Amino acid sequence: MGEIRNVQIDIIEDAVKSLFLKANTSIGQDIYNALFDGLNKTEESPNGRDVLGQLLKNHDIAREEGVPICQDTGMAVVFLDIGQDVHITGGYIEEAVNRGVAAAYEEGYFRKSVVTDPLFDRRNTGDNTPAVIHTRIVPGRLLHIIVTPKGFGSENMSALKMLTPASGVEGVEEFVADTVIAAGPNPCPPTIVGVGIGGTMEKAAILAKRATLRPVNESHPESRYAELERRILERINRSGIGPAGLGGRITSLAVHIEYAPAHIAGTAVVVNLCCHACRHAQVTL
Amino acid sequence: MEAIPLITPLDTDTVRRLRAGDRVTMSGVVYTARDAAHKRMIEAVEAGRPLPFPLEGQVIYYVGPAPAPPGWAVGPAGPTTSGRMDPYTPKLLELGLKGMIGKGTRSGKVIGAMERYEAVYFGAVGGAAALIAKSVIKTELVAYEDLGPEAIYRFTVSKLPLTVLIDSLGNNLYAQGPKVYRR
Ligand code: SF4
């Protein structure tokens, strides 16, 4: 067993704040490059090219001027991988995360888009908290934080299906492609398609969300899954939906699959759509 | 293809000439409204109260902008998904609304009303929010301040880049565009 390492709560709060400030204002180089290649190599449609050109210009403005890429600065999703030898001191970690979120959304002039109650009094909480926090205890003495502000144009187009084992690979392929194609222009294509397969229904959902975080130029390390990702991507891009849904070759930039062992009686599949403004940032403390 | 310059408010002749797929740049005044503001406007109409702005010839932009950073007229201001406004839209078209700016598909009822009352649905690029904000030169609060980003604002825009998604004959770029590239 390693020695216990103390981590001051303020450090976590500050890290969450600076990660959200960064994620909301500067897109990952992987996505920027994919849009750039789309414009210069792949996209044939004039409308599609016009859209990609606007998106690249938009990313440049956001980065240079430190303003949000998109007005929907999302719900704050935070993944915490906490080493089991870490001892957090000075307060409660979830409160620190929420303080970091509130500070970033205030300082960054980000839109506050969270309401207190989903049904009865949809009152804005005023500071974009609470964050959605996914915590894992992992080996070691480090603390890894990933933040992803999640816009709802794309989140709303996500879907879950409990497939039977008999539906097989083809069943998954069809469900994922159909979900993206049915979403049409709504999730702000070109999208990044996160797919979680296996586990229980909530396990698949979290896998799908994590899958959206993978760099778009990286395919699954296992060749069978990498091949499936490629096939689904091709099928989606044959739809012709294109950038912003105006018609074109590039409807999605990538399909990312994460899987987990499954029950003998079922195959949970979740499709979590992320728009071209698929924002995330991370740090290891 | 050159973008067609448009000045708001829009008259019926201009509206008639626009076709799905046309690229335009819009200058003049547009009003912002999204879910909550639409609900209140329709409640006002039903109660016989006046609307916060006269609809005749006007353009509504479906947007809930981020707060304006120092030196900006408005924060990032890209379009939100228009479909959520569909239940309220036919009534507003009947009252003279000529243009809508948003992203995403519209219902058959909305398209039918656009044909009947001759109106156009324009698309702004979803997520190009900082770029769009650069075209907004002035923001004034019009009504429903308590709704925060969902309040109604009057934006003065200069050369806002848009594409005609659905024209007054019901031609729909979301249907036509992808067809060309489907394989
Ligand atoms: S789906 Fe993404 S790009 Fe589109 S409006 Fe929402 S956050 Fe912005």
Short mmCIF file of C-alpha atoms and ligand atoms in Angstrom, two decimals:
data_model
loop_
_atom_site.label_atom_id
_atom_site.label_comp_id
_atom_site.label_asym_id
_atom_site.label_seq_id
_atom_site.Cartn_x
_atom_site.Cartn_y
_atom_site.Cartn_z
CA MET A 1 0.00 0.00 0.00
CA GLY A 2 1.23 3.47 -0.85
CA GLU A 3 1.57 6.25 1.62
CA ILE A 4 -1.44 8.50 2.08
CA ARG A 5 -1.19 11.74 0.16
CA ASN A 6 -3.09 14.79 1.35
CA VAL A 7 -4.72 16.97 -1.29
CA GLN A 8 -6.11 20.34 -0.26
CA ILE A 9 -9.67 20.93 -1.40
CA ASP A 10 -8.81 24.41 -2.78
CA ILE A 11 -6.53 22.82 -5.34
CA ILE A 12 -9.43 20.78 -6.67
CA GLU A 13 -11.73 23.81 -6.77
CA ASP A 14 -9.14 25.86 -8.68
CA ALA A 15 -8.44 23.02 -11.09
CA VAL A 16 -12.14 22.55 -11.90
CA LYS A 17 -12.52 26.28 -12.45
CA SER A 18 -9.58 26.59 -14.82
CA LEU A 19 -10.59 23.42 -16.70
CA PHE A 20 -14.07 24.78 -17.40
CA LEU A 21 -12.66 28.16 -18.41
CA LYS A 22 -10.38 26.39 -20.86
CA ALA A 23 -12.83 23.80 -22.18
CA ASN A 24 -15.53 26.35 -22.98
CA THR A 25 -13.26 28.69 -24.88
CA SER A 26 -10.83 26.51 -26.80
CA ILE A 27 -11.62 23.39 -28.76
CA GLY A 28 -9.25 20.43 -28.76
CA GLN A 29 -6.64 20.41 -31.52
CA ASP A 30 -7.93 16.99 -32.60
CA ILE A 31 -11.38 18.36 -33.40
CA TYR A 32 -9.96 21.52 -34.96
CA ASN A 33 -7.79 19.40 -37.27
CA ALA A 34 -10.69 17.14 -38.17
CA LEU A 35 -12.81 20.16 -39.17
CA PHE A 36 -9.87 21.60 -41.09
CA ASP A 37 -9.30 18.34 -42.99
CA GLY A 38 -13.02 18.11 -43.61
CA LEU A 39 -12.98 21.54 -45.23
CA ASN A 40 -9.82 21.02 -47.23
CA LYS A 41 -10.00 17.35 -48.17
CA THR A 42 -13.29 15.57 -47.70
CA GLU A 43 -16.29 17.84 -47.95
CA GLU A 44 -17.66 18.31 -51.47
CA SER A 45 -20.85 20.17 -50.69
CA PRO A 46 -20.58 23.98 -51.02
CA ASN A 47 -23.01 24.50 -48.13
CA GLY A 48 -21.11 21.95 -46.07
CA ARG A 49 -17.82 23.68 -46.78
CA ASP A 50 -19.32 27.04 -45.89
CA VAL A 51 -20.42 25.64 -42.53
CA LEU A 52 -17.03 24.07 -41.77
CA GLY A 53 -15.34 27.37 -42.66
CA GLN A 54 -17.61 29.21 -40.21
CA LEU A 55 -16.91 26.67 -37.48
CA LEU A 56 -13.15 27.03 -37.87
CA LYS A 57 -13.43 30.83 -37.84
CA ASN A 58 -15.60 30.54 -34.75
CA HIS A 59 -13.00 28.42 -32.96
CA ASP A 60 -10.31 30.95 -33.83
CA ILE A 61 -12.36 33.85 -32.43
CA ALA A 62 -13.21 31.93 -29.25
CA ARG A 63 -9.60 31.00 -28.60
CA GLU A 64 -8.12 34.40 -29.41
CA GLU A 65 -10.68 36.43 -27.51
CA GLY A 66 -11.33 34.00 -24.67
CA VAL A 67 -15.08 33.82 -25.28
CA PRO A 68 -17.19 30.66 -25.30
CA ILE A 69 -17.26 28.60 -28.50
CA CYS A 70 -21.00 28.15 -28.14
CA GLN A 71 -23.63 30.04 -26.16
CA ASP A 72 -24.74 26.72 -24.71
CA THR A 73 -21.91 26.29 -22.25
CA GLY A 74 -23.69 23.18 -21.17
CA MET A 75 -24.32 21.22 -18.05
CA ALA A 76 -21.07 20.75 -16.19
CA VAL A 77 -20.04 17.09 -16.28
CA VAL A 78 -17.03 16.11 -14.19
CA PHE A 79 -15.19 12.79 -14.09
CA LEU A 80 -13.10 12.26 -10.99
CA ASP A 81 -10.63 9.38 -10.81
CA ILE A 82 -9.41 9.45 -7.25
CA GLY A 83 -6.42 7.38 -6.24
CA GLN A 84 -7.26 5.32 -3.19
CA ASP A 85 -4.24 6.67 -1.36
CA VAL A 86 -5.43 10.24 -1.72
CA HIS A 87 -6.89 11.95 1.31
CA ILE A 88 -8.85 15.09 0.54
CA THR A 89 -8.61 17.70 3.24
CA GLY A 90 -10.37 20.94 4.03
CA GLY A 91 -13.89 20.18 2.84
CA TYR A 92 -16.23 18.03 0.78
CA ILE A 93 -15.07 17.29 -2.74
CA GLU A 94 -18.45 17.67 -4.47
CA GLU A 95 -18.92 21.09 -2.91
CA ALA A 96 -15.46 22.08 -4.10
CA VAL A 97 -16.27 20.92 -7.63
CA ASN A 98 -19.47 22.95 -7.61
CA ARG A 99 -17.66 26.03 -6.31
CA GLY A 100 -15.18 25.63 -9.16
CA VAL A 101 -18.01 25.35 -11.68
CA ALA A 102 -19.81 28.41 -10.30
CA ALA A 103 -16.61 30.48 -10.35
CA ALA A 104 -15.79 29.52 -13.93
CA TYR A 105 -19.29 30.25 -15.24
CA GLU A 106 -19.28 33.64 -13.55
CA GLU A 107 -15.77 34.69 -14.53
CA GLY A 108 -16.00 33.34 -18.06
CA TYR A 109 -19.32 35.05 -18.91
CA PHE A 110 -20.76 31.60 -19.59
CA ARG A 111 -24.47 30.98 -19.83
CA LYS A 112 -26.10 29.45 -16.78
CA SER A 113 -28.37 26.74 -18.09
CA VAL A 114 -29.30 24.61 -15.08
CA VAL A 115 -32.71 24.56 -13.39
CA THR A 116 -33.48 23.34 -9.88
CA ASP A 117 -36.13 20.80 -10.72
CA PRO A 118 -36.76 19.07 -14.04
CA LEU A 119 -40.55 19.15 -13.82
CA PHE A 120 -42.24 21.50 -11.42
CA ASP A 121 -40.32 24.69 -10.91
CA ARG A 122 -37.73 24.97 -13.59
CA ARG A 123 -35.98 27.79 -11.74
CA ASN A 124 -32.46 28.67 -12.87
CA THR A 125 -29.93 27.89 -10.15
CA GLY A 126 -28.03 31.00 -11.22
CA ASP A 127 -24.52 29.55 -11.23
CA ASN A 128 -24.79 26.48 -13.48
CA THR A 129 -24.48 24.10 -10.53
CA PRO A 130 -24.87 21.38 -9.56
CA ALA A 131 -22.41 19.56 -11.76
CA VAL A 132 -23.00 15.97 -12.81
CA ILE A 133 -20.13 14.17 -11.10
CA HIS A 134 -18.90 10.65 -11.87
CA THR A 135 -16.41 9.38 -9.33
CA ARG A 136 -14.18 6.32 -9.49
CA ILE A 137 -11.71 5.11 -6.92
CA VAL A 138 -8.58 3.97 -8.73
CA PRO A 139 -5.22 2.61 -7.56
CA GLY A 140 -2.47 5.05 -6.66
CA ARG A 141 -2.08 8.48 -5.17
CA LEU A 142 -3.05 10.75 -8.03
CA LEU A 143 -6.27 12.56 -8.74
CA HIS A 144 -7.40 12.83 -12.35
CA ILE A 145 -10.09 15.32 -13.33
CA ILE A 146 -11.83 15.51 -16.70
CA VAL A 147 -14.47 18.16 -17.30
CA THR A 148 -16.88 18.32 -20.19
CA PRO A 149 -19.46 21.08 -20.55
CA LYS A 150 -22.29 19.26 -22.31
CA GLY A 151 -24.58 21.13 -24.70
CA PHE A 152 -28.14 19.93 -24.92
CA GLY A 153 -28.84 20.22 -28.62
CA SER A 154 -26.80 17.07 -28.97
CA GLU A 155 -27.51 15.55 -25.54
CA ASN A 156 -31.24 15.58 -26.38
CA MET A 157 -30.63 13.41 -29.45
CA SER A 158 -29.02 10.61 -27.42
CA ALA A 159 -30.73 7.23 -27.12
CA LEU A 160 -30.73 3.95 -25.23
CA LYS A 161 -31.75 0.51 -26.37
CA MET A 162 -31.61 -2.82 -24.62
CA LEU A 163 -30.78 -5.17 -27.49
CA THR A 164 -31.03 -8.93 -27.29
CA PRO A 165 -27.81 -10.92 -27.70
CA ALA A 166 -29.30 -12.28 -30.93
CA SER A 167 -29.31 -8.83 -32.54
CA GLY A 168 -25.52 -9.10 -32.63
CA VAL A 169 -23.10 -6.69 -34.21
CA GLU A 170 -25.57 -5.79 -36.96
CA GLY A 171 -28.17 -4.79 -34.36
CA VAL A 172 -25.74 -2.39 -32.73
CA GLU A 173 -24.58 -0.98 -36.04
CA GLU A 174 -28.14 -0.32 -37.14
CA PHE A 175 -29.28 1.24 -33.86
CA VAL A 176 -26.32 3.60 -33.65
CA ALA A 177 -26.51 4.70 -37.28
CA ASP A 178 -30.30 5.10 -37.18
CA THR A 179 -30.09 7.24 -34.04
CA VAL A 180 -27.59 9.62 -35.61
CA ILE A 181 -29.42 9.78 -38.92
CA ALA A 182 -32.80 10.37 -37.27
CA ALA A 183 -31.26 13.25 -35.30
CA GLY A 184 -30.56 14.99 -38.63
CA PRO A 185 -29.47 18.59 -38.18
CA ASN A 186 -30.51 18.92 -34.52
CA PRO A 187 -27.29 17.85 -32.71
CA CYS A 188 -25.15 20.34 -34.70
CA PRO A 189 -23.32 17.98 -37.04
CA PRO A 190 -20.57 17.10 -37.66
CA THR A 191 -20.95 15.12 -34.45
CA ILE A 192 -18.80 12.85 -32.35
CA VAL A 193 -20.76 9.71 -31.57
CA GLY A 194 -20.12 8.12 -28.18
CA VAL A 195 -21.33 4.54 -27.90
CA GLY A 196 -21.45 2.46 -24.73
CA ILE A 197 -22.12 -1.24 -25.10
CA GLY A 198 -22.69 -3.84 -22.40
CA GLY A 199 -22.95 -3.70 -18.62
CA THR A 200 -26.27 -2.51 -17.26
CA MET A 201 -28.24 0.37 -18.67
CA GLU A 202 -26.54 3.06 -16.54
CA LYS A 203 -23.13 1.49 -17.10
CA ALA A 204 -23.60 1.73 -20.85
CA ALA A 205 -24.66 5.38 -20.50
CA ILE A 206 -21.53 6.35 -18.59
CA LEU A 207 -19.35 4.44 -21.06
CA ALA A 208 -21.00 6.32 -23.91
CA LYS A 209 -20.29 9.66 -22.27
CA ARG A 210 -16.67 8.67 -21.64
CA ALA A 211 -16.38 7.58 -25.27
CA THR A 212 -17.13 11.14 -26.43
CA LEU A 213 -13.94 12.26 -24.64
CA ARG A 214 -11.54 10.19 -26.72
CA PRO A 215 -9.51 12.20 -29.27
CA VAL A 216 -11.18 11.99 -32.68
CA ASN A 217 -8.06 10.71 -34.40
CA GLU A 218 -7.82 7.65 -32.13
CA SER A 219 -9.72 4.49 -32.88
CA HIS A 220 -10.45 1.69 -30.43
CA PRO A 221 -7.29 -0.23 -29.44
CA GLU A 222 -8.93 -3.57 -30.35
CA SER A 223 -9.17 -4.16 -34.08
CA ARG A 224 -12.68 -5.67 -34.00
CA TYR A 225 -14.07 -2.60 -32.30
CA ALA A 226 -11.97 -0.23 -34.38
CA GLU A 227 -13.39 -1.88 -37.49
CA LEU A 228 -16.94 -1.57 -36.16
CA GLU A 229 -16.35 2.12 -35.40
CA ARG A 230 -15.20 2.64 -38.98
CA ARG A 231 -18.17 0.79 -40.44
CA ILE A 232 -20.73 2.72 -38.41
CA LEU A 233 -19.04 6.02 -39.29
CA GLU A 234 -19.19 5.19 -42.97
CA ARG A 235 -22.83 4.22 -42.73
CA ILE A 236 -23.66 7.51 -40.99
CA ASN A 237 -21.72 9.56 -43.52
CA ARG A 238 -23.49 7.87 -46.43
CA SER A 239 -26.69 9.56 -45.20
CA GLY A 240 -25.68 12.84 -46.83
CA ILE A 241 -26.86 14.92 -43.83
CA GLY A 242 -23.57 16.82 -43.79
CA PRO A 243 -22.36 19.81 -41.76
CA ALA A 244 -25.30 21.57 -40.05
CA GLY A 245 -27.58 19.14 -41.90
CA LEU A 246 -27.42 21.17 -45.11
CA GLY A 247 -26.22 18.21 -47.16
CA GLY A 248 -22.70 16.86 -47.46
CA ARG A 249 -20.24 14.10 -46.77
CA ILE A 250 -19.33 14.80 -43.16
CA THR A 251 -22.17 14.11 -40.76
CA SER A 252 -19.97 12.68 -38.01
CA LEU A 253 -16.26 13.12 -37.37
CA ALA A 254 -15.87 9.93 -35.36
CA VAL A 255 -17.65 7.01 -33.75
CA HIS A 256 -16.12 5.94 -30.45
CA ILE A 257 -17.14 2.69 -28.77
CA GLU A 258 -16.44 1.68 -25.20
CA TYR A 259 -17.63 -1.69 -24.00
CA ALA A 260 -18.01 -3.65 -20.78
CA PRO A 261 -18.83 -7.28 -19.96
CA ALA A 262 -22.56 -7.92 -20.35
CA HIS A 263 -25.27 -10.15 -18.88
CA ILE A 264 -26.01 -13.40 -20.76
CA ALA A 265 -29.51 -12.13 -21.56
CA GLY A 266 -28.83 -8.68 -22.94
CA THR A 267 -26.76 -6.05 -24.70
CA ALA A 268 -27.31 -2.53 -23.47
CA VAL A 269 -26.44 0.10 -26.06
CA VAL A 270 -26.34 3.85 -25.43
CA VAL A 271 -25.63 6.46 -28.06
CA ASN A 272 -24.46 9.76 -26.59
CA LEU A 273 -24.20 12.44 -29.23
CA CYS A 274 -21.70 15.25 -28.96
CA CYS A 275 -21.79 18.21 -31.34
CA HIS A 276 -18.72 19.57 -33.13
CA ALA A 277 -18.31 21.73 -30.02
CA CYS A 278 -17.32 18.60 -28.10
CA ARG A 279 -15.47 20.36 -25.32
CA HIS A 280 -13.34 18.80 -22.64
CA ALA A 281 -10.22 19.42 -20.61
CA GLN A 282 -8.31 17.40 -18.07
CA VAL A 283 -5.59 17.53 -15.48
CA THR A 284 -3.78 15.12 -13.18
CA LEU A 285 -3.12 16.37 -9.67
CA MET B 1 -22.61 31.61 -54.90
CA GLU B 2 -22.86 35.23 -53.68
CA ALA B 3 -24.81 35.86 -50.50
CA ILE B 4 -27.99 37.90 -50.99
CA PRO B 5 -28.07 41.01 -48.78
CA LEU B 6 -31.33 41.34 -46.82
CA ILE B 7 -32.57 44.24 -44.72
CA THR B 8 -35.21 43.73 -42.03
CA PRO B 9 -38.15 44.11 -41.67
CA LEU B 10 -38.93 41.80 -44.59
CA ASP B 11 -41.66 42.50 -47.12
CA THR B 12 -43.67 39.83 -48.89
CA ASP B 13 -41.95 40.41 -52.23
CA THR B 14 -38.53 39.74 -50.75
CA VAL B 15 -39.82 36.68 -48.95
CA ARG B 16 -41.32 35.29 -52.16
CA ARG B 17 -38.02 35.56 -54.02
CA LEU B 18 -35.97 33.59 -51.50
CA ARG B 19 -35.39 29.89 -52.17
CA ALA B 20 -34.21 27.07 -49.94
CA GLY B 21 -30.42 26.87 -50.26
CA ASP B 22 -29.90 30.61 -50.85
CA ARG B 23 -27.17 32.14 -48.77
CA VAL B 24 -28.04 35.54 -47.35
CA THR B 25 -26.57 38.17 -45.04
CA MET B 26 -29.10 39.90 -42.82
CA SER B 27 -28.84 43.46 -41.53
CA GLY B 28 -31.26 45.43 -39.38
CA VAL B 29 -33.30 44.41 -36.37
CA VAL B 30 -34.13 40.87 -35.24
CA TYR B 31 -35.91 39.90 -32.03
CA THR B 32 -34.71 37.08 -29.82
CA ALA B 33 -37.17 34.63 -28.31
CA ARG B 34 -37.03 31.02 -27.21
CA ASP B 35 -39.24 28.62 -25.27
CA ALA B 36 -40.38 30.68 -22.29
CA ALA B 37 -40.78 33.92 -24.28
CA HIS B 38 -42.89 32.11 -26.89
CA LYS B 39 -45.12 30.71 -24.21
CA ARG B 40 -45.69 34.19 -22.78
CA MET B 41 -46.33 35.75 -26.19
CA ILE B 42 -48.99 33.17 -26.97
CA GLU B 43 -50.55 33.68 -23.53
CA ALA B 44 -50.67 37.41 -24.27
CA VAL B 45 -52.37 36.82 -27.63
CA GLU B 46 -54.91 34.51 -26.05
CA ALA B 47 -55.64 37.01 -23.29
CA GLY B 48 -56.03 39.80 -25.85
CA ARG B 49 -53.00 41.68 -24.50
CA PRO B 50 -50.57 43.46 -26.84
CA LEU B 51 -47.34 41.71 -27.80
CA PRO B 52 -44.02 43.16 -26.62
CA PHE B 53 -43.21 44.14 -30.21
CA PRO B 54 -45.31 44.37 -33.40
CA LEU B 55 -44.80 41.18 -35.44
CA GLU B 56 -45.56 42.60 -38.88
CA GLY B 57 -42.60 41.88 -41.20
CA GLN B 58 -40.32 41.01 -38.32
CA VAL B 59 -37.78 38.26 -37.81
CA ILE B 60 -37.43 36.19 -34.64
CA TYR B 61 -34.10 34.62 -33.77
CA TYR B 62 -34.29 31.53 -31.55
CA VAL B 63 -31.37 32.17 -29.24
CA GLY B 64 -30.47 32.35 -25.59
CA PRO B 65 -27.19 34.23 -25.64
CA ALA B 66 -24.39 33.96 -23.14
CA PRO B 67 -23.70 37.12 -21.09
CA ALA B 68 -21.76 39.82 -22.96
CA PRO B 69 -18.07 39.96 -22.11
CA PRO B 70 -16.58 43.47 -21.79
CA GLY B 71 -16.39 45.11 -25.22
CA TRP B 72 -19.01 42.87 -26.85
CA ALA B 73 -22.61 43.86 -27.71
CA VAL B 74 -23.70 40.35 -26.78
CA GLY B 75 -22.11 37.10 -25.68
CA PRO B 76 -21.89 34.10 -28.00
CA ALA B 77 -25.29 33.79 -29.62
CA GLY B 78 -25.77 30.75 -31.83
CA PRO B 79 -29.20 29.34 -32.70
CA THR B 80 -31.09 26.92 -30.51
CA THR B 81 -33.20 24.01 -31.78
CA SER B 82 -36.24 25.54 -33.48
CA GLY B 83 -38.55 22.55 -33.21
CA ARG B 84 -39.32 23.38 -29.59
CA MET B 85 -41.02 26.58 -30.81
CA ASP B 86 -43.21 24.73 -33.33
CA PRO B 87 -46.38 24.61 -31.21
CA TYR B 88 -46.38 28.43 -30.92
CA THR B 89 -45.18 29.37 -34.40
CA PRO B 90 -48.27 29.11 -36.66
CA LYS B 91 -50.08 31.71 -34.54
CA LEU B 92 -47.16 34.15 -34.80
CA LEU B 93 -47.01 33.64 -38.57
CA GLU B 94 -50.70 34.39 -38.77
CA LEU B 95 -50.00 37.66 -36.94
CA GLY B 96 -47.45 38.76 -39.55
CA LEU B 97 -44.10 37.24 -38.56
CA LYS B 98 -42.04 36.98 -41.77
CA GLY B 99 -38.83 35.28 -40.76
CA MET B 100 -37.38 32.88 -38.22
CA ILE B 101 -33.74 32.08 -37.55
CA GLY B 102 -32.76 28.84 -35.86
CA LYS B 103 -31.42 25.36 -36.43
CA GLY B 104 -33.11 22.01 -36.95
CA THR B 105 -36.25 20.67 -38.57
CA ARG B 106 -39.76 22.18 -38.36
CA SER B 107 -43.13 20.46 -38.12
CA GLY B 108 -45.51 20.04 -41.04
CA LYS B 109 -47.87 22.50 -39.37
CA VAL B 110 -45.21 25.19 -39.26
CA ILE B 111 -44.27 24.62 -42.89
CA GLY B 112 -47.94 24.75 -43.87
CA ALA B 113 -48.37 28.06 -42.04
CA MET B 114 -45.20 29.42 -43.70
CA GLU B 115 -46.73 28.70 -47.09
CA ARG B 116 -50.10 30.17 -46.18
CA TYR B 117 -48.74 33.39 -44.63
CA GLU B 118 -45.58 33.59 -46.76
CA ALA B 119 -42.62 33.44 -44.43
CA VAL B 120 -39.05 32.12 -44.47
CA TYR B 121 -37.06 29.96 -42.08
CA PHE B 122 -33.36 30.80 -42.02
CA GLY B 123 -30.56 28.70 -40.57
CA ALA B 124 -27.64 30.08 -38.62
CA VAL B 125 -24.80 27.62 -38.04
CA GLY B 126 -25.37 25.91 -34.71
CA GLY B 127 -22.32 26.34 -32.54
CA ALA B 128 -20.81 29.19 -34.55
CA ALA B 129 -21.82 31.35 -31.63
CA ALA B 130 -18.80 33.63 -31.21
CA LEU B 131 -18.70 34.31 -34.95
CA ILE B 132 -22.42 35.15 -34.96
CA ALA B 133 -22.00 37.46 -31.96
CA LYS B 134 -19.53 39.48 -34.07
CA SER B 135 -22.44 40.39 -36.38
CA VAL B 136 -24.52 41.78 -33.52
CA ILE B 137 -23.76 45.45 -33.06
CA LYS B 138 -26.38 46.40 -30.50
CA THR B 139 -28.56 44.65 -27.92
CA GLU B 140 -31.59 46.16 -26.18
CA LEU B 141 -33.89 44.48 -23.71
CA VAL B 142 -37.49 44.45 -24.95
CA ALA B 143 -39.46 42.32 -22.48
CA TYR B 144 -39.51 39.52 -19.90
CA GLU B 145 -36.27 40.53 -18.17
CA ASP B 146 -36.94 37.98 -15.43
CA LEU B 147 -36.28 35.20 -17.98
CA GLY B 148 -32.56 36.02 -18.12
CA PRO B 149 -31.04 34.58 -21.30
CA GLU B 150 -34.59 33.70 -22.41
CA ALA B 151 -35.81 37.32 -22.33
CA ILE B 152 -36.73 39.12 -25.55
CA TYR B 153 -33.93 41.31 -26.88
CA ARG B 154 -33.75 43.52 -29.92
CA PHE B 155 -30.54 42.72 -31.77
CA THR B 156 -29.24 45.12 -34.37
CA VAL B 157 -27.27 42.92 -36.73
CA SER B 158 -24.92 43.66 -39.58
CA LYS B 159 -24.41 41.07 -42.29
CA LEU B 160 -25.46 38.08 -40.21
CA PRO B 161 -24.58 35.03 -42.37
CA LEU B 162 -27.61 32.74 -42.89
CA THR B 163 -28.92 30.07 -45.24
CA VAL B 164 -32.54 29.75 -46.33
CA LEU B 165 -33.64 26.39 -44.89
CA ILE B 166 -37.34 26.46 -45.76
CA ASP B 167 -38.85 28.95 -48.22
CA SER B 168 -42.38 30.29 -48.61
CA LEU B 169 -43.25 27.51 -51.08
CA GLY B 170 -42.34 24.86 -48.53
CA ASN B 171 -39.05 23.83 -50.20
CA ASN B 172 -36.86 22.38 -47.48
CA LEU B 173 -33.05 22.35 -47.66
CA TYR B 174 -32.93 19.71 -44.90
CA ALA B 175 -34.73 17.38 -47.31
CA GLN B 176 -33.10 18.51 -50.58
CA GLY B 177 -29.49 18.98 -49.43
CA PRO B 178 -28.84 15.52 -47.97
CA LYS B 179 -30.54 13.86 -50.97
CA VAL B 180 -27.77 15.10 -53.25
CA TYR B 181 -25.06 13.50 -51.13
CA ARG B 182 -26.83 10.29 -50.05
CA ARG B 183 -25.16 7.13 -51.26
S1 SF4 C 1 -25.47 21.14 -29.85
FE1 SF4 C 1 -23.41 21.85 -29.32
S2 SF4 C 1 -22.82 23.29 -30.92
FE2 SF4 C 1 -25.02 22.97 -31.05
S3 SF4 C 1 -25.90 24.64 -29.87
FE3 SF4 C 1 -25.71 22.89 -28.49
S4 SF4 C 1 -23.70 23.07 -27.52
FE4 SF4 C 1 -23.73 24.46 -29.25
#
